Coordinates of C-alpha atoms and ligand atoms in Angstrom, one line a residue:
M8 CA -4.2 -8.5 -61.5
T9 CA -1.9 -5.6 -61.4
A10 CA -1.0 -2.2 -63.1
A11 CA 2.0 -1.8 -64.6
Y12 CA 4.5 0.7 -64.7
P13 CA 4.1 4.0 -64.6
A14 CA 0.5 3.3 -63.1
L15 CA 2.4 0.7 -60.7
R16 CA 5.3 2.2 -58.8
L17 CA 6.2 0.2 -55.9
R18 CA 8.2 3.0 -54.4
R19 CA 5.3 4.9 -53.6
T20 CA 4.7 3.0 -50.5
R21 CA 8.4 3.1 -49.5
A22 CA 8.6 6.9 -49.8
S23 CA 8.2 7.4 -46.0
A24 CA 8.6 5.9 -42.7
W25 CA 4.8 6.1 -41.7
S26 CA 3.7 4.5 -45.3
R27 CA 6.7 1.9 -44.7
S28 CA 5.3 1.2 -41.2
L29 CA 1.5 0.9 -42.7
H30 CA 2.5 -1.7 -45.3
R31 CA 5.2 -3.7 -43.6
E32 CA 3.7 -7.3 -43.8
I33 CA 5.1 -8.8 -40.5
A34 CA 6.4 -7.0 -37.4
L35 CA 8.9 -8.6 -34.9
S36 CA 8.4 -8.3 -31.2
P37 CA 9.9 -9.5 -28.0
A38 CA 7.1 -12.2 -27.7
D39 CA 8.7 -13.9 -30.7
L40 CA 11.8 -14.5 -28.6
I41 CA 13.5 -17.4 -26.6
W42 CA 16.5 -16.8 -24.6
P43 CA 19.1 -19.5 -24.0
L44 CA 20.9 -19.2 -21.0
F45 CA 23.9 -21.4 -19.6
V46 CA 23.8 -22.6 -15.9
T47 CA 27.0 -23.0 -13.9
S48 CA 27.6 -24.1 -10.1
G49 CA 28.7 -22.2 -7.3
S50 CA 27.0 -18.9 -6.0
G51 CA 27.6 -15.0 -7.3
V52 CA 29.2 -16.6 -10.4
E53 CA 29.1 -15.2 -13.6
E54 CA 31.7 -16.8 -16.0
P55 CA 32.0 -14.9 -19.7
I56 CA 32.4 -17.4 -22.6
A57 CA 35.2 -16.4 -24.7
S58 CA 33.9 -17.7 -28.1
L59 CA 30.3 -15.9 -27.4
P60 CA 31.2 -12.5 -26.4
G61 CA 28.7 -10.8 -24.4
V62 CA 27.3 -14.1 -23.2
S63 CA 27.8 -15.5 -19.9
R64 CA 27.2 -18.8 -17.6
W65 CA 25.2 -17.7 -14.6
C66 CA 25.0 -19.4 -11.1
T67 CA 21.2 -20.5 -10.5
A68 CA 21.0 -17.1 -8.7
G69 CA 22.0 -15.4 -11.8
I70 CA 19.7 -17.6 -14.0
A71 CA 16.6 -16.3 -11.8
A72 CA 17.8 -12.7 -12.4
R73 CA 17.9 -13.4 -15.9
A74 CA 14.6 -14.7 -16.2
R75 CA 13.2 -12.1 -14.4
E76 CA 15.0 -9.6 -16.8
A77 CA 13.2 -11.5 -19.5
A78 CA 9.9 -11.2 -18.1
A79 CA 10.2 -7.5 -17.8
L80 CA 11.3 -7.3 -21.4
G81 CA 8.3 -9.1 -22.5
I82 CA 10.7 -12.3 -23.5
P83 CA 8.1 -15.3 -22.8
C84 CA 10.3 -18.1 -22.6
V85 CA 13.8 -18.8 -21.6
A86 CA 16.1 -22.1 -22.6
L87 CA 18.2 -23.6 -20.1
F88 CA 21.7 -25.5 -20.7
P89 CA 23.8 -26.7 -18.0
N90 CA 27.5 -26.5 -17.7
T91 CA 28.0 -29.9 -15.6
P92 CA 31.1 -29.8 -13.5
P93 CA 33.6 -32.3 -14.8
G94 CA 33.6 -34.6 -11.8
L95 CA 30.1 -35.3 -12.2
R96 CA 30.2 -36.3 -16.0
D97 CA 30.3 -40.1 -16.6
P98 CA 30.1 -42.2 -20.0
L99 CA 26.5 -43.0 -19.2
G100 CA 25.6 -39.1 -18.4
R101 CA 24.1 -40.2 -15.0
E102 CA 23.8 -36.6 -13.5
A103 CA 21.1 -35.9 -16.3
L104 CA 18.8 -37.9 -13.8
N105 CA 19.9 -36.2 -10.5
P106 CA 16.6 -34.4 -9.2
D107 CA 19.1 -31.9 -7.7
N108 CA 21.3 -31.5 -10.9
L109 CA 22.1 -28.0 -12.3
M110 CA 19.2 -27.8 -14.5
C111 CA 16.4 -28.6 -12.1
R112 CA 18.0 -26.1 -9.5
A113 CA 17.8 -23.6 -12.1
V114 CA 14.2 -24.2 -13.1
R115 CA 13.4 -24.0 -9.4
A116 CA 15.5 -20.9 -8.9
I117 CA 13.2 -19.1 -11.8
R118 CA 10.2 -20.5 -10.6
D119 CA 10.8 -19.1 -7.0
A120 CA 12.0 -15.7 -8.5
V121 CA 9.4 -15.2 -11.6
G122 CA 6.4 -17.5 -10.6
G123 CA 4.6 -18.7 -13.8
D124 CA 5.2 -15.3 -15.4
I125 CA 7.9 -16.9 -17.8
G126 CA 7.8 -20.3 -19.9
I127 CA 11.2 -22.6 -18.9
L128 CA 12.2 -24.6 -21.7
T129 CA 14.9 -27.4 -20.9
D130 CA 17.3 -28.9 -23.2
V131 CA 17.0 -33.0 -23.3
A132 CA 20.3 -34.7 -24.4
L133 CA 22.9 -36.1 -22.6
D134 CA 26.0 -33.9 -24.0
P135 CA 26.5 -31.7 -21.1
Y136 CA 26.2 -34.8 -18.5
T137 CA 28.7 -37.4 -20.6
S138 CA 32.5 -37.8 -20.2
H139 CA 32.8 -38.2 -23.9
G140 CA 30.7 -35.4 -24.9
Q141 CA 28.0 -37.4 -27.2
D142 CA 24.5 -36.9 -26.9
G143 CA 23.7 -40.4 -25.9
L144 CA 25.1 -43.6 -24.8
I145 CA 28.4 -44.9 -26.8
D146 CA 29.1 -48.7 -27.6
D147 CA 32.7 -49.8 -27.9
A148 CA 33.2 -48.3 -31.3
G149 CA 32.0 -45.0 -30.0
Y150 CA 28.6 -45.6 -31.9
V151 CA 25.7 -43.6 -30.2
L152 CA 23.1 -46.4 -29.4
N153 CA 19.7 -45.3 -30.0
D154 CA 17.3 -47.1 -28.0
A155 CA 19.1 -47.2 -24.8
T156 CA 19.8 -43.4 -25.2
S157 CA 15.9 -42.9 -25.7
E158 CA 15.3 -44.6 -22.3
V159 CA 17.6 -42.2 -20.2
L160 CA 16.1 -39.3 -22.3
V161 CA 12.8 -40.3 -20.9
G162 CA 14.3 -40.5 -17.3
Q163 CA 15.7 -37.0 -18.1
S164 CA 12.5 -35.7 -19.4
L165 CA 10.5 -36.6 -16.1
N166 CA 13.2 -35.1 -14.0
Q167 CA 12.9 -31.9 -15.7
A168 CA 9.3 -32.0 -15.6
A169 CA 9.3 -32.7 -12.0
A170 CA 11.5 -29.4 -11.3
G171 CA 8.8 -27.7 -13.2
A172 CA 10.0 -27.4 -16.7
D173 CA 7.2 -26.2 -19.0
I174 CA 8.7 -27.2 -22.6
I175 CA 10.7 -30.2 -22.8
A176 CA 12.9 -29.7 -25.7
P177 CA 14.9 -33.1 -27.2
S178 CA 17.9 -32.1 -28.9
D179 CA 19.6 -35.2 -29.5
M180 CA 18.0 -36.4 -32.8
M181 CA 17.6 -40.2 -31.5
D182 CA 14.7 -42.0 -33.4
G183 CA 11.6 -42.7 -31.5
R184 CA 12.4 -40.5 -28.6
I185 CA 9.6 -38.2 -29.1
G186 CA 7.0 -40.9 -28.7
A187 CA 8.5 -42.5 -25.6
I188 CA 8.8 -39.1 -24.0
R189 CA 5.2 -38.1 -24.7
S190 CA 3.9 -41.2 -23.1
A191 CA 6.1 -41.1 -20.1
L192 CA 4.7 -37.6 -19.5
E193 CA 1.1 -38.6 -20.2
G194 CA 1.7 -41.5 -17.6
A195 CA 3.0 -39.4 -15.1
D196 CA 0.1 -36.8 -15.4
Y197 CA 2.3 -34.1 -17.0
H198 CA -0.7 -33.7 -19.5
N199 CA 0.5 -29.7 -19.9
V200 CA 4.1 -30.4 -20.3
Q201 CA 4.9 -29.5 -23.9
I202 CA 7.6 -31.2 -26.3
M203 CA 9.3 -28.8 -28.8
S204 CA 11.3 -31.4 -30.8
Y205 CA 14.4 -30.5 -32.2
A206 CA 13.1 -32.3 -35.2
A207 CA 15.1 -31.0 -38.1
K208 CA 18.5 -30.6 -36.3
Y209 CA 21.8 -30.7 -38.8
A210 CA 25.2 -31.8 -38.0
S211 CA 26.5 -28.1 -38.5
A212 CA 30.1 -26.4 -38.0
F213 CA 27.8 -23.7 -36.2
Y214 CA 27.7 -25.1 -32.8
G215 CA 31.6 -24.6 -31.9
P216 CA 30.9 -21.8 -29.2
F217 CA 28.0 -23.7 -27.7
R218 CA 30.3 -26.9 -26.9
D219 CA 32.6 -24.2 -25.3
A220 CA 29.5 -22.9 -23.1
V221 CA 28.6 -26.2 -21.8
G222 CA 32.1 -27.5 -21.5
S223 CA 31.8 -30.5 -24.0
S224 CA 34.2 -29.2 -26.7
G225 CA 37.2 -30.6 -25.1
L226 CA 35.7 -34.0 -24.5
L227 CA 34.1 -34.4 -27.7
K228 CA 36.0 -36.9 -30.4
G229 CA 34.7 -37.1 -33.9
D230 CA 31.3 -35.5 -34.9
K231 CA 27.7 -36.2 -34.5
K232 CA 26.8 -37.3 -37.8
T233 CA 25.3 -40.7 -36.9
Y234 CA 22.4 -38.8 -35.6
Q235 CA 22.3 -35.3 -36.7
M236 CA 21.1 -34.8 -40.5
D237 CA 23.4 -34.2 -43.5
P238 CA 23.2 -30.5 -44.3
G239 CA 22.2 -31.6 -48.0
N240 CA 19.0 -33.3 -47.1
A241 CA 15.6 -31.3 -47.2
E242 CA 13.1 -34.0 -47.8
E243 CA 14.4 -36.0 -44.7
A244 CA 14.0 -33.1 -42.7
L245 CA 10.2 -33.5 -43.6
R246 CA 10.3 -37.0 -42.6
E247 CA 11.8 -36.1 -39.3
V248 CA 9.0 -33.3 -38.6
A249 CA 6.4 -35.7 -39.6
L250 CA 7.4 -38.4 -37.4
D251 CA 7.8 -36.0 -34.4
L252 CA 4.6 -34.5 -34.9
A253 CA 2.8 -38.0 -35.1
E254 CA 4.5 -39.1 -32.0
G255 CA 3.4 -36.2 -30.1
A256 CA 5.5 -32.9 -30.6
D257 CA 3.5 -29.7 -29.9
S258 CA 6.1 -27.7 -31.9
V259 CA 9.0 -28.3 -34.0
M260 CA 12.3 -26.8 -34.5
V261 CA 14.8 -26.2 -37.1
K262 CA 18.6 -25.7 -36.4
P263 CA 20.6 -23.8 -37.3
G264 CA 18.7 -21.0 -38.2
L265 CA 20.0 -18.9 -41.2
P266 CA 21.6 -21.4 -43.4
Y267 CA 18.4 -23.6 -43.0
L268 CA 15.5 -21.2 -43.7
D269 CA 14.4 -23.1 -46.8
I270 CA 13.8 -25.6 -44.1
V271 CA 11.6 -23.5 -41.9
V272 CA 9.6 -22.7 -45.0
R273 CA 8.8 -26.0 -46.3
V274 CA 8.0 -27.5 -42.9
K275 CA 5.6 -24.4 -42.5
Q276 CA 3.9 -24.8 -45.6
R277 CA 3.7 -28.5 -45.3
F278 CA 2.4 -29.1 -42.0
E279 CA 1.1 -25.8 -40.8
V280 CA 2.2 -26.4 -37.2
P281 CA 4.0 -23.9 -35.0
V282 CA 7.7 -24.0 -36.0
F283 CA 10.7 -22.4 -34.3
A284 CA 14.5 -21.9 -35.3
Y285 CA 17.5 -21.8 -33.2
Q286 CA 19.8 -19.0 -34.1
V287 CA 22.6 -20.8 -33.0
S288 CA 25.9 -20.1 -31.3
G289 CA 28.0 -19.9 -34.4
E290 CA 25.6 -17.5 -36.0
Y291 CA 25.5 -15.2 -33.1
A292 CA 29.5 -15.3 -33.0
M293 CA 29.6 -14.3 -36.6
I294 CA 27.5 -11.2 -35.9
E295 CA 29.6 -10.2 -33.2
A296 CA 32.6 -10.9 -35.2
A297 CA 31.8 -8.8 -38.0
V298 CA 30.5 -6.1 -35.4
A299 CA 33.9 -6.2 -33.7
A300 CA 35.9 -6.0 -37.2
G301 CA 33.9 -2.8 -37.8
A302 CA 32.0 -4.5 -40.9
A303 CA 28.5 -4.2 -39.6
D304 CA 26.0 -2.5 -37.1
R305 CA 25.0 -5.0 -34.6
D306 CA 21.3 -3.5 -33.9
A307 CA 20.5 -3.7 -37.6
M308 CA 21.9 -7.2 -38.2
V309 CA 20.1 -8.5 -35.2
L310 CA 16.7 -6.8 -36.3
E311 CA 17.0 -8.0 -39.8
T312 CA 18.1 -11.7 -39.2
L313 CA 15.3 -12.4 -36.5
T314 CA 12.9 -10.7 -38.7
S315 CA 13.9 -12.9 -41.3
F316 CA 12.9 -16.0 -39.3
K317 CA 9.4 -14.6 -38.8
R318 CA 9.0 -13.7 -42.5
A319 CA 10.0 -17.5 -43.1
G320 CA 6.9 -18.4 -41.0
C321 CA 8.7 -19.1 -37.7
S322 CA 6.3 -18.7 -34.6
G323 CA 9.5 -17.8 -32.4
V324 CA 13.4 -17.8 -32.5
L325 CA 16.1 -18.8 -30.0
T326 CA 18.6 -16.2 -29.9
Y327 CA 21.4 -15.4 -27.7
H328 CA 20.8 -11.7 -28.9
A329 CA 17.0 -11.9 -27.4
A330 CA 17.4 -9.5 -24.4
H331 CA 19.2 -7.1 -26.9
A332 CA 16.8 -7.5 -29.3
A333 CA 13.9 -7.2 -27.0
R334 CA 15.4 -3.5 -26.0
L335 CA 15.7 -2.7 -29.3
L336 CA 12.3 -3.3 -30.0
G337 CA 11.3 -1.1 -27.3
A338 CA 9.8 -3.4 -24.7
Ligands
LIG403 C1 23.3 -30.4 -27.9 C2 22.9 -29.1 -28.4 C3 23.9 -28.5 -29.2 C4 23.0 -27.2 -29.4 C5 22.1 -27.2 -28.6 N1 21.9 -28.4 -28.3 C6 25.1 -28.9 -29.8 C7 25.4 -29.9 -30.6 O1 24.4 -30.6 -31.1 O2 26.6 -30.6 -30.6 C8 23.8 -26.1 -30.4 C9 23.0 -24.8 -29.8 C10 24.3 -23.6 -30.2 O3 25.2 -23.8 -31.0 O4 23.8 -22.6 -30.0 N2 22.4 -31.5 -27.5

């Protein structure tokens, strides 16, 4: 039941800042953010990424400093992605299994610097380690093999868990990998290591700057459409999520973010589980390009887009603007 105009004037509650604040349905906080960080080798190194203005790759000491900064800002978790030196990339992505690879070193550096005060999410997929830039092993025709890849992903996950990762986040879209990783983690007594599955990950045009950041863009031939989802599909996203939950995912992710908010809403309403979204590199770059063109106010755009993820039902958002947003939110 509701009154009609003029008894009802929806503008009444909007008339002053205190009232808007009182009636706000959801509020964004730094605790909703996950900050993706790119790791590079060397020491004392910061490498700005041209296609992601304002974002750099950091050596492991720099990553530890960013993690300390995140903790101080109230950001609960960082997500790590390595830029593996070209000489360590091969067709099988073997560097992913090296207990002393960049990713594992970064995890340990964060742990040494920040202890348990921050969550560390590690990406599971082979694209930062393969010489062909695909997320898995390929056959002679270049097709990404499912089951053989999944076996390597299990080894990669155990390697990251041993280094101290808190959340294993498979971003590769192989079938069956969540179940395989979960049973391997249980078998190795990593009972409290979480799995955040990139469950509904689309073959998107918004990943370009990320591929520059991890150094795979020059290597990748073709696309990832035989494993990542078709942007036209929504029912299929629900099937992907259902499978990953049944296989033991603790939370699921939708990716990219803003173009797929409808998927976030449907996943949340159907499954009532923790849902995360990844505001990906191309989304970040679009905002920064609009700002550089004088077409938009960065702070307002950052807060509005991140708020929309929460409104859609997300528990949290991976965003390259995490530290900036946390500062704006007055942490
Ligand atoms: C690959 C991976 C990608 C991203 C995260 N993990 C790119 C891809 O699938 O090619 C994209 C993130 C971004 O664009 O910010 N495993």
